[in-house]
mmCIF file of C-alpha atoms in Angstrom:
data_model
loop_
_atom_site.group_PDB
_atom_site.id
_atom_site.type_symbol
_atom_site.label_atom_id
_atom_site.label_comp_id
_atom_site.label_asym_id
_atom_site.label_seq_id
_atom_site.Cartn_x
_atom_site.Cartn_y
_atom_site.Cartn_z
ATOM 1 C CA UNK A 1 0.000 0.000 0.000
ATOM 2 C CA UNK A 2 3.035 2.304 0.350
ATOM 3 C CA UNK A 3 3.042 3.202 -3.340
ATOM 4 C CA UNK A 4 -0.691 4.008 -3.230
ATOM 5 C CA UNK A 5 -0.192 6.271 -0.205
ATOM 6 C CA UNK A 6 2.684 8.022 -1.975
ATOM 7 C CA UNK A 7 0.633 8.659 -5.106
ATOM 8 C CA UNK A 8 -2.358 9.886 -3.093
ATOM 9 C CA UNK A 9 -0.126 12.290 -1.150
ATOM 10 C CA UNK A 10 1.291 13.616 -4.427
ATOM 11 C CA UNK A 11 -2.166 14.160 -5.906
ATOM 12 C CA UNK A 12 -3.496 15.874 -2.784
ATOM 13 C CA UNK A 13 -0.499 18.206 -2.826
ATOM 14 C CA UNK A 14 -1.131 19.151 -6.456
ATOM 15 C CA UNK A 15 -4.857 19.601 -5.804
ATOM 16 C CA UNK A 16 -3.992 22.524 -3.553
ATOM 17 C CA UNK A 17 -3.250 24.508 -6.709
ATOM 18 C CA UNK A 18 -6.177 26.753 -7.590
ATOM 19 C CA UNK A 19 -7.176 28.885 -10.548
ATOM 20 C CA UNK A 20 -9.461 31.851 -11.040
ATOM 21 C CA UNK A 21 -11.868 32.067 -13.969
ATOM 22 C CA UNK A 22 -11.545 35.656 -15.154
ATOM 23 C CA UNK A 23 -13.885 37.237 -17.686
ATOM 24 C CA UNK A 24 -12.194 40.614 -17.728
ATOM 25 C CA UNK A 25 -11.908 42.076 -21.245
ATOM 26 C CA UNK A 26 -8.438 43.394 -21.956
ATOM 27 C CA UNK A 27 -7.573 46.146 -24.374
ATOM 28 C CA UNK A 28 -6.538 44.927 -27.850
ATOM 29 C CA UNK A 29 -2.977 46.227 -28.143
ATOM 30 C CA UNK A 30 -2.656 44.829 -31.662
ATOM 31 C CA UNK A 31 -4.219 48.111 -32.866
ATOM 32 C CA UNK A 32 -0.980 49.854 -31.988
ATOM 33 C CA UNK A 33 1.208 47.554 -34.102
ATOM 34 C CA UNK A 34 4.400 45.791 -33.068
ATOM 35 C CA UNK A 35 7.862 47.233 -32.455
ATOM 36 C CA UNK A 36 10.254 46.479 -35.242
ATOM 37 C CA UNK A 37 12.648 43.604 -34.614
ATOM 38 C CA UNK A 38 10.378 41.749 -32.149
ATOM 39 C CA UNK A 39 10.451 38.009 -32.912
ATOM 40 C CA UNK A 40 7.119 36.211 -32.861
ATOM 41 C CA UNK A 41 6.548 32.569 -31.918
ATOM 42 C CA UNK A 42 3.848 30.065 -32.746
ATOM 43 C CA UNK A 43 1.452 28.750 -30.066
ATOM 44 C CA UNK A 44 0.784 25.139 -29.051
ATOM 45 C CA UNK A 45 -2.954 24.974 -29.838
ATOM 46 C CA UNK A 46 -5.360 25.246 -32.733
ATOM 47 C CA UNK A 47 -8.760 26.922 -32.535
ATOM 48 C CA UNK A 48 -11.523 24.977 -30.738
ATOM 49 C CA UNK A 49 -9.090 22.295 -29.551
ATOM 50 C CA UNK A 50 -10.160 20.225 -26.538
ATOM 51 C CA UNK A 51 -8.966 21.857 -23.300
ATOM 52 C CA UNK A 52 -5.787 20.481 -21.740
ATOM 53 C CA UNK A 53 -6.308 18.649 -18.443
ATOM 54 C CA UNK A 54 -4.260 19.944 -15.505
ATOM 55 C CA UNK A 55 -5.837 17.619 -12.914
ATOM 56 C CA UNK A 56 -7.962 14.593 -13.787
ATOM 57 C CA UNK A 57 -9.531 11.941 -11.550
ATOM 58 C CA UNK A 58 -11.618 9.163 -13.081
ATOM 59 C CA UNK A 59 -13.194 5.726 -12.717
ATOM 60 C CA UNK A 60 -13.454 3.057 -15.419
ATOM 61 C CA UNK A 61 -15.493 -0.145 -15.519
ATOM 62 C CA UNK A 62 -14.710 -3.069 -17.855
ATOM 63 C CA UNK A 63 -17.415 -5.706 -18.324
ATOM 64 C CA UNK A 64 -16.927 -9.465 -18.036
ATOM 65 C CA UNK A 65 -14.684 -11.357 -20.424
ATOM 66 C CA UNK A 66 -13.001 -14.733 -20.937
ATOM 67 C CA UNK A 67 -9.321 -15.290 -20.057
ATOM 68 C CA UNK A 68 -8.216 -18.473 -21.849
ATOM 69 C CA UNK A 69 -4.881 -20.301 -21.822
ATOM 70 C CA UNK A 70 -3.642 -19.495 -18.290
ATOM 71 C CA UNK A 71 -0.681 -21.646 -17.234
ATOM 72 C CA UNK A 72 -1.366 -23.629 -14.056
ATOM 73 C CA UNK A 73 2.182 -23.606 -12.649
ATOM 74 C CA UNK A 74 5.792 -23.229 -13.716
ATOM 75 C CA UNK A 75 6.429 -26.976 -13.446
ATOM 76 C CA UNK A 76 3.417 -27.838 -15.636
ATOM 77 C CA UNK A 77 2.757 -26.764 -19.197
ATOM 78 C CA UNK A 78 -0.966 -27.422 -18.718
ATOM 79 C CA UNK A 79 -3.230 -24.456 -19.515
ATOM 80 C CA UNK A 80 -6.688 -23.676 -18.198
ATOM 81 C CA UNK A 81 -9.351 -21.078 -18.913
ATOM 82 C CA UNK A 82 -10.554 -18.497 -16.412
ATOM 83 C CA UNK A 83 -13.327 -15.908 -16.456
ATOM 84 C CA UNK A 84 -13.117 -12.298 -15.279
ATOM 85 C CA UNK A 85 -16.413 -10.858 -14.026
ATOM 86 C CA UNK A 86 -15.207 -7.238 -14.179
ATOM 87 C CA UNK A 87 -12.196 -4.932 -14.001
ATOM 88 C CA UNK A 88 -12.424 -1.793 -11.872
ATOM 89 C CA UNK A 89 -9.960 0.908 -12.859
ATOM 90 C CA UNK A 90 -8.960 4.112 -11.068
ATOM 91 C CA UNK A 91 -7.031 6.765 -13.007
ATOM 92 C CA UNK A 92 -5.529 10.073 -11.931
ATOM 93 C CA UNK A 93 -3.128 12.522 -13.499
ATOM 94 C CA UNK A 94 -1.646 15.931 -12.793
ATOM 95 C CA UNK A 95 0.108 18.218 -15.300
ATOM 96 C CA UNK A 96 1.565 21.407 -13.863
ATOM 97 C CA UNK A 97 3.070 24.186 -16.003
ATOM 98 C CA UNK A 98 6.558 25.001 -14.706
ATOM 99 C CA UNK A 99 7.504 27.548 -17.379
ATOM 100 C CA UNK A 100 4.983 29.164 -19.699
ATOM 101 C CA UNK A 101 6.311 31.918 -21.981
ATOM 102 C CA UNK A 102 6.011 32.662 -25.675
ATOM 103 C CA UNK A 103 9.475 31.090 -26.127
ATOM 104 C CA UNK A 104 8.937 27.794 -24.276
ATOM 105 C CA UNK A 105 6.281 25.840 -22.376
ATOM 106 C CA UNK A 106 7.493 23.219 -19.908
ATOM 107 C CA UNK A 107 5.174 20.961 -17.920
ATOM 108 C CA UNK A 108 5.749 18.347 -15.224
ATOM 109 C CA UNK A 109 3.191 15.671 -14.438
ATOM 110 C CA UNK A 110 2.329 12.606 -12.388
ATOM 111 C CA UNK A 111 0.004 9.738 -13.272
ATOM 112 C CA UNK A 112 -1.633 6.716 -11.637
ATOM 113 C CA UNK A 113 -3.430 3.755 -13.270
ATOM 114 C CA UNK A 114 -4.716 0.940 -11.050
ATOM 115 C CA UNK A 115 -6.643 -2.083 -12.392
ATOM 116 C CA UNK A 116 -8.376 -4.608 -10.106
ATOM 117 C CA UNK A 117 -9.294 -7.854 -11.889
ATOM 118 C CA UNK A 118 -12.155 -9.888 -10.374
ATOM 119 C CA UNK A 119 -11.228 -13.432 -11.450
ATOM 120 C CA UNK A 120 -13.963 -16.006 -10.886
ATOM 121 C CA UNK A 121 -12.860 -19.172 -9.068
ATOM 122 C CA UNK A 122 -9.086 -18.731 -9.328
ATOM 123 C CA UNK A 123 -8.650 -22.029 -7.469
ATOM 124 C CA UNK A 124 -5.062 -23.241 -7.164
ATOM 125 C CA UNK A 125 -3.876 -21.372 -10.259
ATOM 126 C CA UNK A 126 -0.980 -19.248 -8.934
ATOM 127 C CA UNK A 127 -1.235 -16.544 -11.623
ATOM 128 C CA UNK A 128 -5.027 -16.188 -11.367
ATOM 129 C CA UNK A 129 -4.858 -15.992 -7.547
ATOM 130 C CA UNK A 130 -2.234 -13.236 -7.619
ATOM 131 C CA UNK A 131 -4.136 -11.244 -10.243
ATOM 132 C CA UNK A 132 -7.371 -11.578 -8.258
ATOM 133 C CA UNK A 133 -5.862 -10.522 -4.927
ATOM 134 C CA UNK A 134 -3.877 -7.405 -5.860
ATOM 135 C CA UNK A 135 -4.246 -4.545 -8.353
ATOM 136 C CA UNK A 136 -1.996 -4.026 -11.344
ATOM 137 C CA UNK A 137 -0.553 -0.548 -10.793
ATOM 138 C CA UNK A 138 1.243 1.892 -13.058
ATOM 139 C CA UNK A 139 2.451 5.142 -11.499
ATOM 140 C CA UNK A 140 5.043 7.620 -12.606
ATOM 141 C CA UNK A 141 6.289 11.046 -13.572
ATOM 142 C CA UNK A 142 6.391 12.744 -16.954
ATOM 143 C CA UNK A 143 7.573 15.944 -18.574
ATOM 144 C CA UNK A 144 6.588 17.743 -21.766
ATOM 145 C CA UNK A 145 8.367 20.620 -23.511
ATOM 146 C CA UNK A 146 6.828 22.648 -26.336
ATOM 147 C CA UNK A 147 9.526 24.768 -27.997
ATOM 148 C CA UNK A 148 8.450 27.198 -30.735
ATOM 149 C CA UNK A 149 11.282 28.110 -33.088
ATOM 150 C CA UNK A 150 9.556 30.944 -34.973
ATOM 151 C CA UNK A 151 6.074 31.837 -36.228
ATOM 152 C CA UNK A 152 5.744 28.495 -38.045
ATOM 153 C CA UNK A 153 8.037 25.780 -36.705
ATOM 154 C CA UNK A 154 8.027 24.047 -33.336
ATOM 155 C CA UNK A 155 9.415 21.040 -31.476
ATOM 156 C CA UNK A 156 7.778 18.813 -28.850
ATOM 157 C CA UNK A 157 9.691 16.631 -26.388
ATOM 158 C CA UNK A 158 7.966 14.224 -24.040
ATOM 159 C CA UNK A 159 9.413 11.697 -21.590
ATOM 160 C CA UNK A 160 7.982 9.524 -18.823
ATOM 161 C CA UNK A 161 9.239 7.077 -16.214
ATOM 162 C CA UNK A 162 6.767 4.628 -14.653
ATOM 163 C CA UNK A 163 6.869 1.859 -12.092
ATOM 164 C CA UNK A 164 4.463 -0.888 -13.095
ATOM 165 C CA UNK A 165 3.517 -4.084 -11.360
ATOM 166 C CA UNK A 166 1.599 -6.070 -8.826
ATOM 167 C CA UNK A 167 2.855 -4.792 -5.469
ATOM 168 C CA UNK A 168 2.192 -6.366 -2.061
ATOM 169 C CA UNK A 169 4.144 -7.307 1.060
ATOM 170 C CA UNK A 170 6.156 -9.815 -0.974
ATOM 171 C CA UNK A 171 6.628 -7.633 -4.056
ATOM 172 C CA UNK A 172 8.490 -4.370 -3.567
ATOM 173 C CA UNK A 173 9.119 -1.594 -6.066
ATOM 174 C CA UNK A 174 12.461 -2.235 -7.793
ATOM 175 C CA UNK A 175 14.189 -1.216 -11.005
ATOM 176 C CA UNK A 176 12.665 -4.323 -12.638
ATOM 177 C CA UNK A 177 9.328 -2.537 -12.520
ATOM 178 C CA UNK A 178 10.613 0.611 -14.271
ATOM 179 C CA UNK A 179 9.803 1.521 -17.873
ATOM 180 C CA UNK A 180 10.920 4.658 -19.715
ATOM 181 C CA UNK A 181 9.150 6.172 -22.721
ATOM 182 C CA UNK A 182 9.936 9.219 -24.855
ATOM 183 C CA UNK A 183 8.753 11.087 -27.972
ATOM 184 C CA UNK A 184 10.355 13.793 -30.109
ATOM 185 C CA UNK A 185 8.406 15.723 -32.777
ATOM 186 C CA UNK A 186 9.299 18.476 -35.267
ATOM 187 C CA UNK A 187 6.359 20.339 -36.729
ATOM 188 C CA UNK A 188 4.851 23.179 -38.715
ATOM 189 C CA UNK A 189 1.913 25.374 -37.754
ATOM 190 C CA UNK A 190 0.321 26.294 -41.066
ATOM 191 C CA UNK A 191 -2.372 28.495 -39.538
ATOM 192 C CA UNK A 192 -4.361 28.971 -36.336
ATOM 193 C CA UNK A 193 -6.456 25.985 -37.472
ATOM 194 C CA UNK A 194 -3.772 23.586 -38.631
ATOM 195 C CA UNK A 195 -0.551 22.233 -37.114
ATOM 196 C CA UNK A 196 1.271 19.081 -38.207
ATOM 197 C CA UNK A 197 4.464 17.311 -37.182
ATOM 198 C CA UNK A 198 6.387 14.078 -37.387
ATOM 199 C CA UNK A 199 8.925 12.339 -35.194
ATOM 200 C CA UNK A 200 9.860 9.141 -33.405
ATOM 201 C CA UNK A 201 8.723 7.456 -30.198
ATOM 202 C CA UNK A 202 9.960 4.862 -27.730
ATOM 203 C CA UNK A 203 6.882 3.411 -26.056
ATOM 204 C CA UNK A 204 5.334 0.558 -24.060
ATOM 205 C CA UNK A 205 1.772 1.423 -25.111
ATOM 206 C CA UNK A 206 1.466 -1.910 -26.934
ATOM 207 C CA UNK A 207 2.685 -3.720 -23.803
ATOM 208 C CA UNK A 208 6.156 -4.271 -25.232
ATOM 209 C CA UNK A 209 9.032 -1.881 -25.916
ATOM 210 C CA UNK A 210 8.734 -0.544 -29.454
ATOM 211 C CA UNK A 211 10.307 2.228 -31.535
ATOM 212 C CA UNK A 212 8.137 3.710 -34.274
ATOM 213 C CA UNK A 213 7.529 6.888 -36.301
ATOM 214 C CA UNK A 214 4.704 9.183 -35.161
ATOM 215 C CA UNK A 215 2.386 11.596 -36.951
ATOM 216 C CA UNK A 216 1.105 14.591 -34.990
ATOM 217 C CA UNK A 217 -1.764 16.511 -36.619
ATOM 218 C CA UNK A 218 -4.287 18.864 -35.016
ATOM 219 C CA UNK A 219 -6.666 20.506 -37.477
ATOM 220 C CA UNK A 220 -9.877 22.500 -37.141
ATOM 221 C CA UNK A 221 -11.957 22.321 -40.318
ATOM 222 C CA UNK A 222 -14.648 24.833 -39.285
ATOM 223 C CA UNK A 223 -16.520 26.032 -36.194
ATOM 224 C CA UNK A 224 -17.936 22.537 -35.580
ATOM 225 C CA UNK A 225 -15.496 19.918 -36.847
ATOM 226 C CA UNK A 226 -11.857 19.112 -36.204
ATOM 227 C CA UNK A 227 -9.405 16.287 -35.550
ATOM 228 C CA UNK A 228 -6.606 15.576 -33.071
ATOM 229 C CA UNK A 229 -4.113 12.863 -34.046
ATOM 230 C CA UNK A 230 -0.979 11.369 -32.512
ATOM 231 C CA UNK A 231 -0.687 8.241 -34.631
ATOM 232 C CA UNK A 232 -0.317 5.353 -34.045
ATOM 233 C CA UNK A 233 -1.024 5.965 -30.324
ATOM 234 C CA UNK A 234 -4.374 7.749 -30.656
ATOM 235 C CA UNK A 235 -6.635 9.701 -32.991
ATOM 236 C CA UNK A 236 -9.997 11.463 -32.671
ATOM 237 C CA UNK A 237 -12.516 13.336 -34.773
ATOM 238 C CA UNK A 238 -13.990 16.248 -32.805
ATOM 239 C CA UNK A 239 -17.444 17.831 -33.012
ATOM 240 C CA UNK A 240 -17.902 21.102 -31.107
ATOM 241 C CA UNK A 241 -21.515 21.592 -30.055
ATOM 242 C CA UNK A 242 -20.244 24.869 -28.637
ATOM 243 C CA UNK A 243 -17.094 26.056 -26.855
ATOM 244 C CA UNK A 244 -18.182 24.342 -23.612
ATOM 245 C CA UNK A 245 -19.609 21.122 -24.999
ATOM 246 C CA UNK A 246 -17.943 18.689 -27.423
ATOM 247 C CA UNK A 247 -18.071 15.098 -28.652
ATOM 248 C CA UNK A 248 -15.163 13.003 -29.967
ATOM 249 C CA UNK A 249 -14.949 9.629 -31.690
ATOM 250 C CA UNK A 250 -11.738 7.689 -32.195
ATOM 251 C CA UNK A 251 -9.323 5.327 -30.484
ATOM 252 C CA UNK A 252 -6.369 5.126 -28.084
ATOM 253 C CA UNK A 253 -3.775 2.432 -27.438
ATOM 254 C CA UNK A 254 -2.996 2.000 -23.721
ATOM 255 C CA UNK A 255 -0.613 -0.348 -21.979
ATOM 256 C CA UNK A 256 2.704 -1.050 -20.306
ATOM 257 C CA UNK A 257 4.888 -3.854 -18.992
ATOM 258 C CA UNK A 258 4.087 -4.936 -15.414
ATOM 259 C CA UNK A 259 6.347 -6.908 -13.075
ATOM 260 C CA UNK A 260 4.613 -9.686 -11.166
ATOM 261 C CA UNK A 261 5.840 -12.299 -8.655
ATOM 262 C CA UNK A 262 4.091 -15.666 -8.893
ATOM 263 C CA UNK A 263 4.263 -17.902 -5.784
ATOM 264 C CA UNK A 264 5.633 -21.441 -6.032
ATOM 265 C CA UNK A 265 7.925 -20.570 -8.935
ATOM 266 C CA UNK A 266 11.716 -20.540 -9.158
ATOM 267 C CA UNK A 267 11.918 -17.128 -10.846
ATOM 268 C CA UNK A 268 11.824 -13.881 -8.873
ATOM 269 C CA UNK A 269 9.571 -12.062 -11.325
ATOM 270 C CA UNK A 270 7.446 -12.494 -14.412
ATOM 271 C CA UNK A 271 6.387 -9.642 -16.700
ATOM 272 C CA UNK A 272 2.882 -8.983 -18.018
ATOM 273 C CA UNK A 273 3.035 -7.223 -21.377
ATOM 274 C CA UNK A 274 -0.407 -5.623 -21.506
ATOM 275 C CA UNK A 275 -1.699 -3.592 -24.443
ATOM 276 C CA UNK A 276 -5.307 -2.477 -24.974
ATOM 277 C CA UNK A 277 -6.807 -0.830 -28.067
ATOM 278 C CA UNK A 278 -9.846 1.253 -27.152
ATOM 279 C CA UNK A 279 -12.176 2.531 -29.895
ATOM 280 C CA UNK A 280 -14.548 4.916 -28.138
ATOM 281 C CA UNK A 281 -16.902 7.889 -28.106
ATOM 282 C CA UNK A 282 -16.205 10.706 -25.619
ATOM 283 C CA UNK A 283 -18.293 13.586 -24.312
ATOM 284 C CA UNK A 284 -16.662 16.592 -22.607
ATOM 285 C CA UNK A 285 -18.850 19.223 -20.912
ATOM 286 C CA UNK A 286 -17.930 22.318 -18.934
ATOM 287 C CA UNK A 287 -19.528 22.337 -15.472
ATOM 288 C CA UNK A 288 -18.314 25.697 -14.201
ATOM 289 C CA UNK A 289 -15.191 27.801 -14.548
ATOM 290 C CA UNK A 290 -12.298 25.489 -15.374
ATOM 291 C CA UNK A 291 -14.061 22.345 -14.105
ATOM 292 C CA UNK A 292 -15.156 19.883 -16.808
ATOM 293 C CA UNK A 293 -16.951 16.534 -16.784
ATOM 294 C CA UNK A 294 -15.930 13.769 -19.191
ATOM 295 C CA UNK A 295 -17.634 10.485 -20.093
ATOM 296 C CA UNK A 296 -16.658 7.811 -22.578
ATOM 297 C CA UNK A 297 -17.966 4.468 -23.751
ATOM 298 C CA UNK A 298 -16.269 1.972 -26.019
ATOM 299 C CA UNK A 299 -14.674 -1.422 -26.521
ATOM 300 C CA UNK A 300 -11.606 -2.690 -24.667
ATOM 301 C CA UNK A 301 -9.935 -4.754 -27.391
ATOM 302 C CA UNK A 302 -7.078 -7.004 -26.291
ATOM 303 C CA UNK A 303 -3.983 -6.087 -28.314
ATOM 304 C CA UNK A 304 -1.537 -8.077 -26.171
ATOM 305 C CA UNK A 305 -1.592 -9.973 -22.877
ATOM 306 C CA UNK A 306 1.677 -11.915 -22.783
ATOM 307 C CA UNK A 307 3.396 -13.104 -19.610
ATOM 308 C CA UNK A 308 7.162 -13.301 -20.138
ATOM 309 C CA UNK A 309 10.030 -14.853 -18.218
ATOM 310 C CA UNK A 310 12.330 -11.836 -18.653
ATOM 311 C CA UNK A 311 12.286 -8.057 -18.784
ATOM 312 C CA UNK A 312 11.513 -6.813 -22.337
ATOM 313 C CA UNK A 313 11.149 -10.401 -23.484
ATOM 314 C CA UNK A 314 10.288 -10.811 -27.175
ATOM 315 C CA UNK A 315 11.377 -14.302 -28.223
ATOM 316 C CA UNK A 316 9.127 -17.355 -28.066
ATOM 317 C CA UNK A 317 11.411 -18.990 -25.508
ATOM 318 C CA UNK A 318 10.946 -15.926 -23.245
ATOM 319 C CA UNK A 319 7.206 -16.610 -22.962
ATOM 320 C CA UNK A 320 5.597 -18.068 -19.831
ATOM 321 C CA UNK A 321 2.192 -18.005 -21.529
ATOM 322 C CA UNK A 322 -0.041 -15.771 -23.675
ATOM 323 C CA UNK A 323 -3.778 -15.235 -23.355
ATOM 324 C CA UNK A 324 -6.222 -13.967 -25.958
ATOM 325 C CA UNK A 325 -8.483 -12.062 -23.586
ATOM 326 C CA UNK A 326 -12.095 -11.435 -24.501
ATOM 327 C CA UNK A 327 -13.088 -7.927 -25.561
ATOM 328 C CA UNK A 328 -15.668 -6.318 -23.235
ATOM 329 C CA UNK A 329 -17.473 -3.011 -23.441
ATOM 330 C CA UNK A 330 -16.333 -0.364 -20.965
ATOM 331 C CA UNK A 331 -17.303 3.083 -19.703
ATOM 332 C CA UNK A 332 -15.297 5.818 -18.029
ATOM 333 C CA UNK A 333 -16.211 8.996 -16.148
ATOM 334 C CA UNK A 334 -13.878 11.687 -14.844
ATOM 335 C CA UNK A 335 -13.707 15.186 -13.400
ATOM 336 C CA UNK A 336 -11.083 17.463 -14.888
ATOM 337 C CA UNK A 337 -9.565 20.805 -14.005
ATOM 338 C CA UNK A 338 -8.459 22.275 -17.345
ATOM 339 C CA UNK A 339 -6.176 25.070 -18.487
ATOM 340 C CA UNK A 340 -7.644 28.383 -19.690
#
C-alpha cells in the first residue's frame, strides 16, 4: 500500500493549486502595431481544440470477459481457462506548467493507473490468484516541452518514467518494474487551425518496448469539426456543439509492462506485457469555470496480454504463456480541471 499512499499524497499536494476564472476584457494592443525587430513565436494549440487537463480523476469499468490459456504452474505446461467478471480501474493525473512563456512551455506531471481484476474461481492457479488478490498498478512522472522556433516551426519533447507491477508485502518496487518512454516531434503550424508534425517514439503502449515513427496533426476544419491525431497511439474526430460542450470519436492504445511475482515458482519475477486498443466515443462538458466533466464508452480490445520470463522479453522462448483475452465493453467517467 506504500506506493498508493505516496501517489495519493502527491495528488493531494497538487490539488492545492487553484485557478481563477476571469472574464475581464483586456484592451486589444494589436491596434498599436508591433515594435520592429520583435520576434514572434507560434502557439501550441489550434482553434476549438479540446482543453488540456491539468488535474484529472476518473473511474473506469470493464465488463466481463473470458481469459483463456492461463498456465497452471511453472512446473506444468498445462493451460486452463478463467473468467473475469469485471475490471475496476482508477485513473488520476496531474500536469503542472513550470515555465509558460512565448518562447517555451514546460510541464511536469504525475500519473496513476490501477486495475483490479475480479477473477472467478481462481482455485489453485498461482497466476489467477495473484491477479485476483492485488491490483496491477502503473504510477510515474512525466515531462513535456513545447519549444516554438519561430512563427511556423516548433518542437515537442515528451518523456515519462513509470513503475508498473503487482505490489504487495512480498513484491516491492524495484528497477525491474521501471519503464521509460519518450517522444520527439518536429512540426509546422500552417495556420491557427492547422498544425502538423512528425517524429519518433519509444513506447510501451502496446505492452512491449517498441520504436516507431509518429504523426502529430491537429486541425480545425470549421466552427464545428476538427481532428486531433498522434498516430499510431491515438486519434480522434472532434465535433464542437459549442465552446463548452464537445463530442469526440476515435481510439487510443494504452498499456505497459508490469512486473509480477508468482508464488511457487523458481523465478523472482514475471512480466505482463499488456496492451489495450480502445475505440470509443467521448463527451466533454464544462460544469463551471475550469471544471469539466468527461464520459466515454467503447470497446476494450485485447492487443496483447503476454506473460514473459524476462524483462523486455520478445522471443518465443521468453514466454511463460499468452492469453487472448475477450473484448468487453467499458465506460469511463472523470472530473477534470483544465487550463484556460
